[in-house]
């Protein structure tokens, strides 16, 4: 079955440092979505990427979809303590979307 | 802003008992999902539902599980005979279209089986 792998599992950074999480799918995706889950919270939609090679920015967050539509990345520039949480990618495949294992980000002030 | 609502927020049940988790998806959404998340682990797909029937289900969604849309607004997940390993956070999600549309998640129901 389709699998979506995500690395790293954990990342601890000092406030102000950059952060990147990577997502790889075993199959080509029609689109990929990114979600953020705060501790004790539920997944909240961040963005969707559809086109091959697409790059989207949301303030300090940059999302990229690979040319082959099998990988994606999320980069946060100059992290803040409010960025703490787990970031999940989710590959979309018709009847369901598969979540990656998530990257838990901890930001030290 | 429209939201997906789930009740109860926390359910404690004895092993072997039946539980029903309730969800009210966003009103104009057509596709509904249940996911679960065991503490500290990834979000796992359970089942998707469209047009009053299951579209797809995972290996986790065995005969102990069932879903229903009893009326025009509620979407329920029933676990017939709960096991200790069913303890998890259960999230309901809905979206307007099948693909390329954002999914909205409810706040979740924390199920604890004792």
mmCIF file of C-alpha atoms in Angstrom:
data_model
loop_
_atom_site.group_PDB
_atom_site.id
_atom_site.type_symbol
_atom_site.label_atom_id
_atom_site.label_comp_id
_atom_site.label_asym_id
_atom_site.label_seq_id
_atom_site.Cartn_x
_atom_site.Cartn_y
_atom_site.Cartn_z
ATOM 1 C CA UNK A 1 0.000 0.000 0.000
ATOM 2 C CA UNK A 2 0.922 3.614 -0.277
ATOM 3 C CA UNK A 3 3.269 4.905 2.362
ATOM 4 C CA UNK A 4 4.339 8.389 3.260
ATOM 5 C CA UNK A 5 7.586 8.655 5.181
ATOM 6 C CA UNK A 6 8.663 11.747 7.014
ATOM 7 C CA UNK A 7 12.000 12.761 8.505
ATOM 8 C CA UNK A 8 13.261 13.681 10.959
ATOM 9 C CA UNK A 9 11.041 12.319 13.712
ATOM 10 C CA UNK A 10 12.111 15.010 16.156
ATOM 11 C CA UNK A 11 13.900 18.311 15.824
ATOM 12 C CA UNK A 12 15.035 20.563 18.638
ATOM 13 C CA UNK A 13 16.148 24.027 17.616
ATOM 14 C CA UNK A 14 17.072 27.259 19.295
ATOM 15 C CA UNK A 15 14.670 30.093 18.623
ATOM 16 C CA UNK A 16 15.821 31.887 15.498
ATOM 17 C CA UNK A 17 17.272 28.800 13.840
ATOM 18 C CA UNK A 18 15.786 27.330 10.683
ATOM 19 C CA UNK A 19 13.894 24.043 10.487
ATOM 20 C CA UNK A 20 13.125 21.655 7.642
ATOM 21 C CA UNK A 21 11.028 18.503 7.485
ATOM 22 C CA UNK A 22 10.972 16.150 4.502
ATOM 23 C CA UNK A 23 8.242 13.920 3.203
ATOM 24 C CA UNK A 24 8.598 11.027 0.737
ATOM 25 C CA UNK A 25 5.887 8.947 -0.844
ATOM 26 C CA UNK A 26 6.247 5.472 -2.283
ATOM 27 C CA UNK A 27 3.934 6.465 -5.149
ATOM 28 C CA UNK A 28 3.209 9.583 -7.182
ATOM 29 C CA UNK A 29 0.743 11.843 -5.447
ATOM 30 C CA UNK A 30 -2.045 13.889 -6.963
ATOM 31 C CA UNK A 31 -1.400 16.494 -4.314
ATOM 32 C CA UNK A 32 0.154 16.845 -0.899
ATOM 33 C CA UNK A 33 -1.167 18.657 2.115
ATOM 34 C CA UNK A 34 0.600 19.882 5.228
ATOM 35 C CA UNK A 35 -0.934 20.011 8.682
ATOM 36 C CA UNK A 36 0.247 21.302 12.038
ATOM 37 C CA UNK A 37 -0.811 19.739 15.305
ATOM 38 C CA UNK A 38 -0.145 21.661 18.491
ATOM 39 C CA UNK A 39 0.408 19.594 21.667
ATOM 40 C CA UNK A 40 -2.984 18.303 22.775
ATOM 41 C CA UNK A 41 -4.647 19.677 19.673
ATOM 42 C CA UNK A 42 -5.994 18.421 16.396
ATOM 43 C CA UNK A 43 -4.411 18.601 12.932
ATOM 44 C CA UNK A 44 -4.920 21.981 11.321
ATOM 45 C CA UNK A 45 -4.550 22.445 7.590
ATOM 46 C CA UNK A 46 -1.640 24.624 6.502
ATOM 47 C CA UNK A 47 -1.402 24.326 2.739
ATOM 48 C CA UNK A 48 -1.915 22.156 -0.312
ATOM 49 C CA UNK A 49 0.500 21.664 -3.206
ATOM 50 C CA UNK A 50 -0.785 20.309 -6.489
ATOM 51 C CA UNK A 51 1.631 21.071 -9.314
ATOM 52 C CA UNK A 52 4.959 19.419 -9.978
ATOM 53 C CA UNK A 53 7.795 21.609 -8.651
ATOM 54 C CA UNK A 54 5.371 23.959 -6.913
ATOM 55 C CA UNK A 55 6.703 26.290 -4.221
ATOM 56 C CA UNK A 56 4.423 28.191 -1.881
ATOM 57 C CA UNK A 57 5.214 30.571 0.941
ATOM 58 C CA UNK A 58 3.312 31.550 4.041
ATOM 59 C CA UNK A 59 5.297 34.193 5.900
ATOM 60 C CA UNK A 60 8.260 32.265 7.343
ATOM 61 C CA UNK A 61 7.081 28.902 5.984
ATOM 62 C CA UNK A 62 8.144 27.639 2.548
ATOM 63 C CA UNK A 63 6.544 24.535 1.075
ATOM 64 C CA UNK A 64 7.894 22.652 -1.896
ATOM 65 C CA UNK A 65 6.523 19.809 -4.034
ATOM 66 C CA UNK A 66 9.053 17.722 -5.929
ATOM 67 C CA UNK A 67 9.205 17.487 -9.696
ATOM 68 C CA UNK A 68 8.164 13.840 -9.605
ATOM 69 C CA UNK A 69 5.354 14.611 -7.147
ATOM 70 C CA UNK A 70 6.693 12.017 -4.745
ATOM 71 C CA UNK A 71 8.383 14.238 -2.202
ATOM 72 C CA UNK A 72 7.796 17.480 -0.411
ATOM 73 C CA UNK A 73 9.420 19.701 2.176
ATOM 74 C CA UNK A 74 8.455 22.331 4.681
ATOM 75 C CA UNK A 75 11.051 24.894 5.700
ATOM 76 C CA UNK A 76 10.601 27.376 8.527
ATOM 77 C CA UNK A 77 12.943 30.347 8.608
ATOM 78 C CA UNK A 78 13.906 31.834 11.973
ATOM 79 C CA UNK A 79 11.749 29.642 14.173
ATOM 80 C CA UNK A 80 9.697 31.103 16.998
ATOM 81 C CA UNK A 81 8.293 29.387 20.092
ATOM 82 C CA UNK A 82 4.860 29.563 18.490
ATOM 83 C CA UNK A 83 6.092 27.129 15.827
ATOM 84 C CA UNK A 84 6.200 24.312 18.387
ATOM 85 C CA UNK A 85 4.126 21.320 17.359
ATOM 86 C CA UNK A 86 4.104 18.303 15.088
ATOM 87 C CA UNK A 87 4.091 18.874 11.352
ATOM 88 C CA UNK A 88 2.452 16.224 9.201
ATOM 89 C CA UNK A 89 2.434 15.853 5.469
ATOM 90 C CA UNK A 90 -0.493 13.983 3.950
ATOM 91 C CA UNK A 91 -0.517 12.455 0.506
ATOM 92 C CA UNK A 92 -3.884 12.630 -1.210
ATOM 93 C CA UNK A 93 -5.146 9.549 -3.009
ATOM 94 C CA UNK A 94 -8.802 9.637 -3.999
ATOM 95 C CA UNK A 95 -10.679 8.140 -1.076
ATOM 96 C CA UNK A 96 -8.272 9.039 1.665
ATOM 97 C CA UNK A 97 -5.159 10.936 2.487
ATOM 98 C CA UNK A 98 -2.207 9.220 4.090
ATOM 99 C CA UNK A 99 -0.451 11.008 6.886
ATOM 100 C CA UNK A 100 3.286 10.881 7.272
ATOM 101 C CA UNK A 101 4.690 9.958 10.652
ATOM 102 C CA UNK A 102 5.177 13.621 11.522
ATOM 103 C CA UNK A 103 8.090 15.727 12.682
ATOM 104 C CA UNK A 104 7.861 17.015 16.213
ATOM 105 C CA UNK A 105 9.431 20.456 16.480
ATOM 106 C CA UNK A 106 10.582 21.850 19.782
ATOM 107 C CA UNK A 107 11.848 25.431 19.901
ATOM 108 C CA UNK A 108 13.945 26.552 22.842
ATOM 109 C CA UNK A 109 13.626 30.245 23.718
ATOM 110 C CA UNK B 1 -15.899 29.988 10.576
ATOM 111 C CA UNK B 2 -17.505 26.581 10.009
ATOM 112 C CA UNK B 3 -16.059 23.732 12.016
ATOM 113 C CA UNK B 4 -16.330 20.011 12.557
ATOM 114 C CA UNK B 5 -17.617 19.215 16.021
ATOM 115 C CA UNK B 6 -17.068 15.996 17.912
ATOM 116 C CA UNK B 7 -18.679 14.660 21.062
ATOM 117 C CA UNK B 8 -17.830 13.655 23.654
ATOM 118 C CA UNK B 9 -14.405 15.185 24.087
ATOM 119 C CA UNK B 10 -13.391 12.362 26.410
ATOM 120 C CA UNK B 11 -14.931 8.911 26.851
ATOM 121 C CA UNK B 12 -13.867 6.323 29.380
ATOM 122 C CA UNK B 13 -15.256 2.850 28.869
ATOM 123 C CA UNK B 14 -14.740 -0.653 30.177
ATOM 124 C CA UNK B 15 -13.181 -3.268 27.954
ATOM 125 C CA UNK B 16 -15.859 -5.127 26.012
ATOM 126 C CA UNK B 17 -18.342 -2.262 26.066
ATOM 127 C CA UNK B 18 -19.707 -0.565 22.996
ATOM 128 C CA UNK B 19 -18.970 3.096 22.331
ATOM 129 C CA UNK B 20 -20.339 5.543 19.817
ATOM 130 C CA UNK B 21 -18.308 8.561 18.854
ATOM 131 C CA UNK B 22 -20.227 11.376 17.262
ATOM 132 C CA UNK B 23 -19.263 13.948 14.682
ATOM 133 C CA UNK B 24 -21.079 16.767 12.964
ATOM 134 C CA UNK B 25 -19.232 17.558 9.719
ATOM 135 C CA UNK B 26 -19.392 20.929 8.012
ATOM 136 C CA UNK B 27 -22.806 21.220 6.406
ATOM 137 C CA UNK B 28 -21.927 21.438 2.706
ATOM 138 C CA UNK B 29 -19.189 18.824 2.858
ATOM 139 C CA UNK B 30 -19.669 15.506 1.102
ATOM 140 C CA UNK B 31 -16.685 13.398 2.156
ATOM 141 C CA UNK B 32 -16.205 12.215 5.695
ATOM 142 C CA UNK B 33 -13.369 10.442 7.436
ATOM 143 C CA UNK B 34 -12.386 8.900 10.718
ATOM 144 C CA UNK B 35 -8.763 8.850 11.807
ATOM 145 C CA UNK B 36 -7.200 7.777 15.037
ATOM 146 C CA UNK B 37 -4.021 8.734 16.801
ATOM 147 C CA UNK B 38 -2.520 6.619 19.542
ATOM 148 C CA UNK B 39 -0.695 8.845 22.000
ATOM 149 C CA UNK B 40 2.532 10.146 20.509
ATOM 150 C CA UNK B 41 2.087 8.337 17.223
ATOM 151 C CA UNK B 42 1.034 9.210 13.720
ATOM 152 C CA UNK B 43 -2.477 9.912 12.548
ATOM 153 C CA UNK B 44 -3.868 6.673 11.075
ATOM 154 C CA UNK B 45 -6.639 6.390 8.516
ATOM 155 C CA UNK B 46 -9.646 4.312 9.547
ATOM 156 C CA UNK B 47 -12.418 4.880 7.021
ATOM 157 C CA UNK B 48 -13.789 7.245 4.412
ATOM 158 C CA UNK B 49 -17.462 7.719 3.666
ATOM 159 C CA UNK B 50 -19.312 9.227 0.747
ATOM 160 C CA UNK B 51 -22.852 9.083 -0.538
ATOM 161 C CA UNK B 52 -24.009 7.055 2.443
ATOM 162 C CA UNK B 53 -21.504 4.299 2.033
ATOM 163 C CA UNK B 54 -17.951 3.423 2.914
ATOM 164 C CA UNK B 55 -15.500 4.426 0.167
ATOM 165 C CA UNK B 56 -12.455 2.834 1.674
ATOM 166 C CA UNK B 57 -11.331 1.368 4.959
ATOM 167 C CA UNK B 58 -8.008 0.404 6.464
ATOM 168 C CA UNK B 59 -6.891 -2.848 8.046
ATOM 169 C CA UNK B 60 -7.573 -1.306 11.437
ATOM 170 C CA UNK B 61 -11.253 -0.928 10.569
ATOM 171 C CA UNK B 62 -12.281 -4.518 11.251
ATOM 172 C CA UNK B 63 -15.701 -5.972 12.057
ATOM 173 C CA UNK B 64 -15.689 -4.289 15.456
ATOM 174 C CA UNK B 65 -16.001 -0.910 13.779
ATOM 175 C CA UNK B 66 -18.920 0.579 11.906
ATOM 176 C CA UNK B 67 -19.879 4.025 10.664
ATOM 177 C CA UNK B 68 -23.221 5.557 10.049
ATOM 178 C CA UNK B 69 -24.801 8.770 8.928
ATOM 179 C CA UNK B 70 -28.129 8.371 10.715
ATOM 180 C CA UNK B 71 -29.489 11.745 9.647
ATOM 181 C CA UNK B 72 -28.415 14.676 7.533
ATOM 182 C CA UNK B 73 -25.917 16.014 9.996
ATOM 183 C CA UNK B 74 -24.348 13.362 12.238
ATOM 184 C CA UNK B 75 -21.581 10.950 11.317
ATOM 185 C CA UNK B 76 -20.883 8.288 13.916
ATOM 186 C CA UNK B 77 -18.185 5.731 14.594
ATOM 187 C CA UNK B 78 -19.215 2.705 16.634
ATOM 188 C CA UNK B 79 -16.838 0.285 18.273
ATOM 189 C CA UNK B 80 -18.794 -2.797 19.291
ATOM 190 C CA UNK B 81 -16.586 -4.446 21.854
ATOM 191 C CA UNK B 82 -13.757 -2.178 22.889
ATOM 192 C CA UNK B 83 -10.268 -3.477 23.560
ATOM 193 C CA UNK B 84 -7.497 -1.843 25.543
ATOM 194 C CA UNK B 85 -5.620 -1.115 22.325
ATOM 195 C CA UNK B 86 -8.546 0.947 21.045
ATOM 196 C CA UNK B 87 -7.501 3.673 23.460
ATOM 197 C CA UNK B 88 -6.583 6.632 21.274
ATOM 198 C CA UNK B 89 -7.656 10.027 20.062
ATOM 199 C CA UNK B 90 -10.283 9.688 17.345
ATOM 200 C CA UNK B 91 -10.565 12.477 14.818
ATOM 201 C CA UNK B 92 -13.400 13.062 12.430
ATOM 202 C CA UNK B 93 -12.683 15.059 9.282
ATOM 203 C CA UNK B 94 -14.735 16.322 6.380
ATOM 204 C CA UNK B 95 -14.102 18.010 3.083
ATOM 205 C CA UNK B 96 -16.140 19.417 0.271
ATOM 206 C CA UNK B 97 -14.591 17.541 -2.633
ATOM 207 C CA UNK B 98 -12.772 14.279 -3.042
ATOM 208 C CA UNK B 99 -9.412 15.711 -3.927
ATOM 209 C CA UNK B 100 -7.580 18.976 -3.923
ATOM 210 C CA UNK B 101 -9.718 20.310 -1.143
ATOM 211 C CA UNK B 102 -8.791 21.101 2.389
ATOM 212 C CA UNK B 103 -9.822 18.680 5.118
ATOM 213 C CA UNK B 104 -11.213 20.092 8.324
ATOM 214 C CA UNK B 105 -10.624 18.105 11.484
ATOM 215 C CA UNK B 106 -12.692 18.064 14.619
ATOM 216 C CA UNK B 107 -11.153 18.529 18.031
ATOM 217 C CA UNK B 108 -11.161 14.794 18.589
ATOM 218 C CA UNK B 109 -12.571 12.363 21.134
ATOM 219 C CA UNK B 110 -10.109 10.857 23.560
ATOM 220 C CA UNK B 111 -11.193 7.266 24.128
ATOM 221 C CA UNK B 112 -9.791 5.485 27.148
ATOM 222 C CA UNK B 113 -10.546 1.784 27.519
ATOM 223 C CA UNK B 114 -9.936 0.404 30.990
#
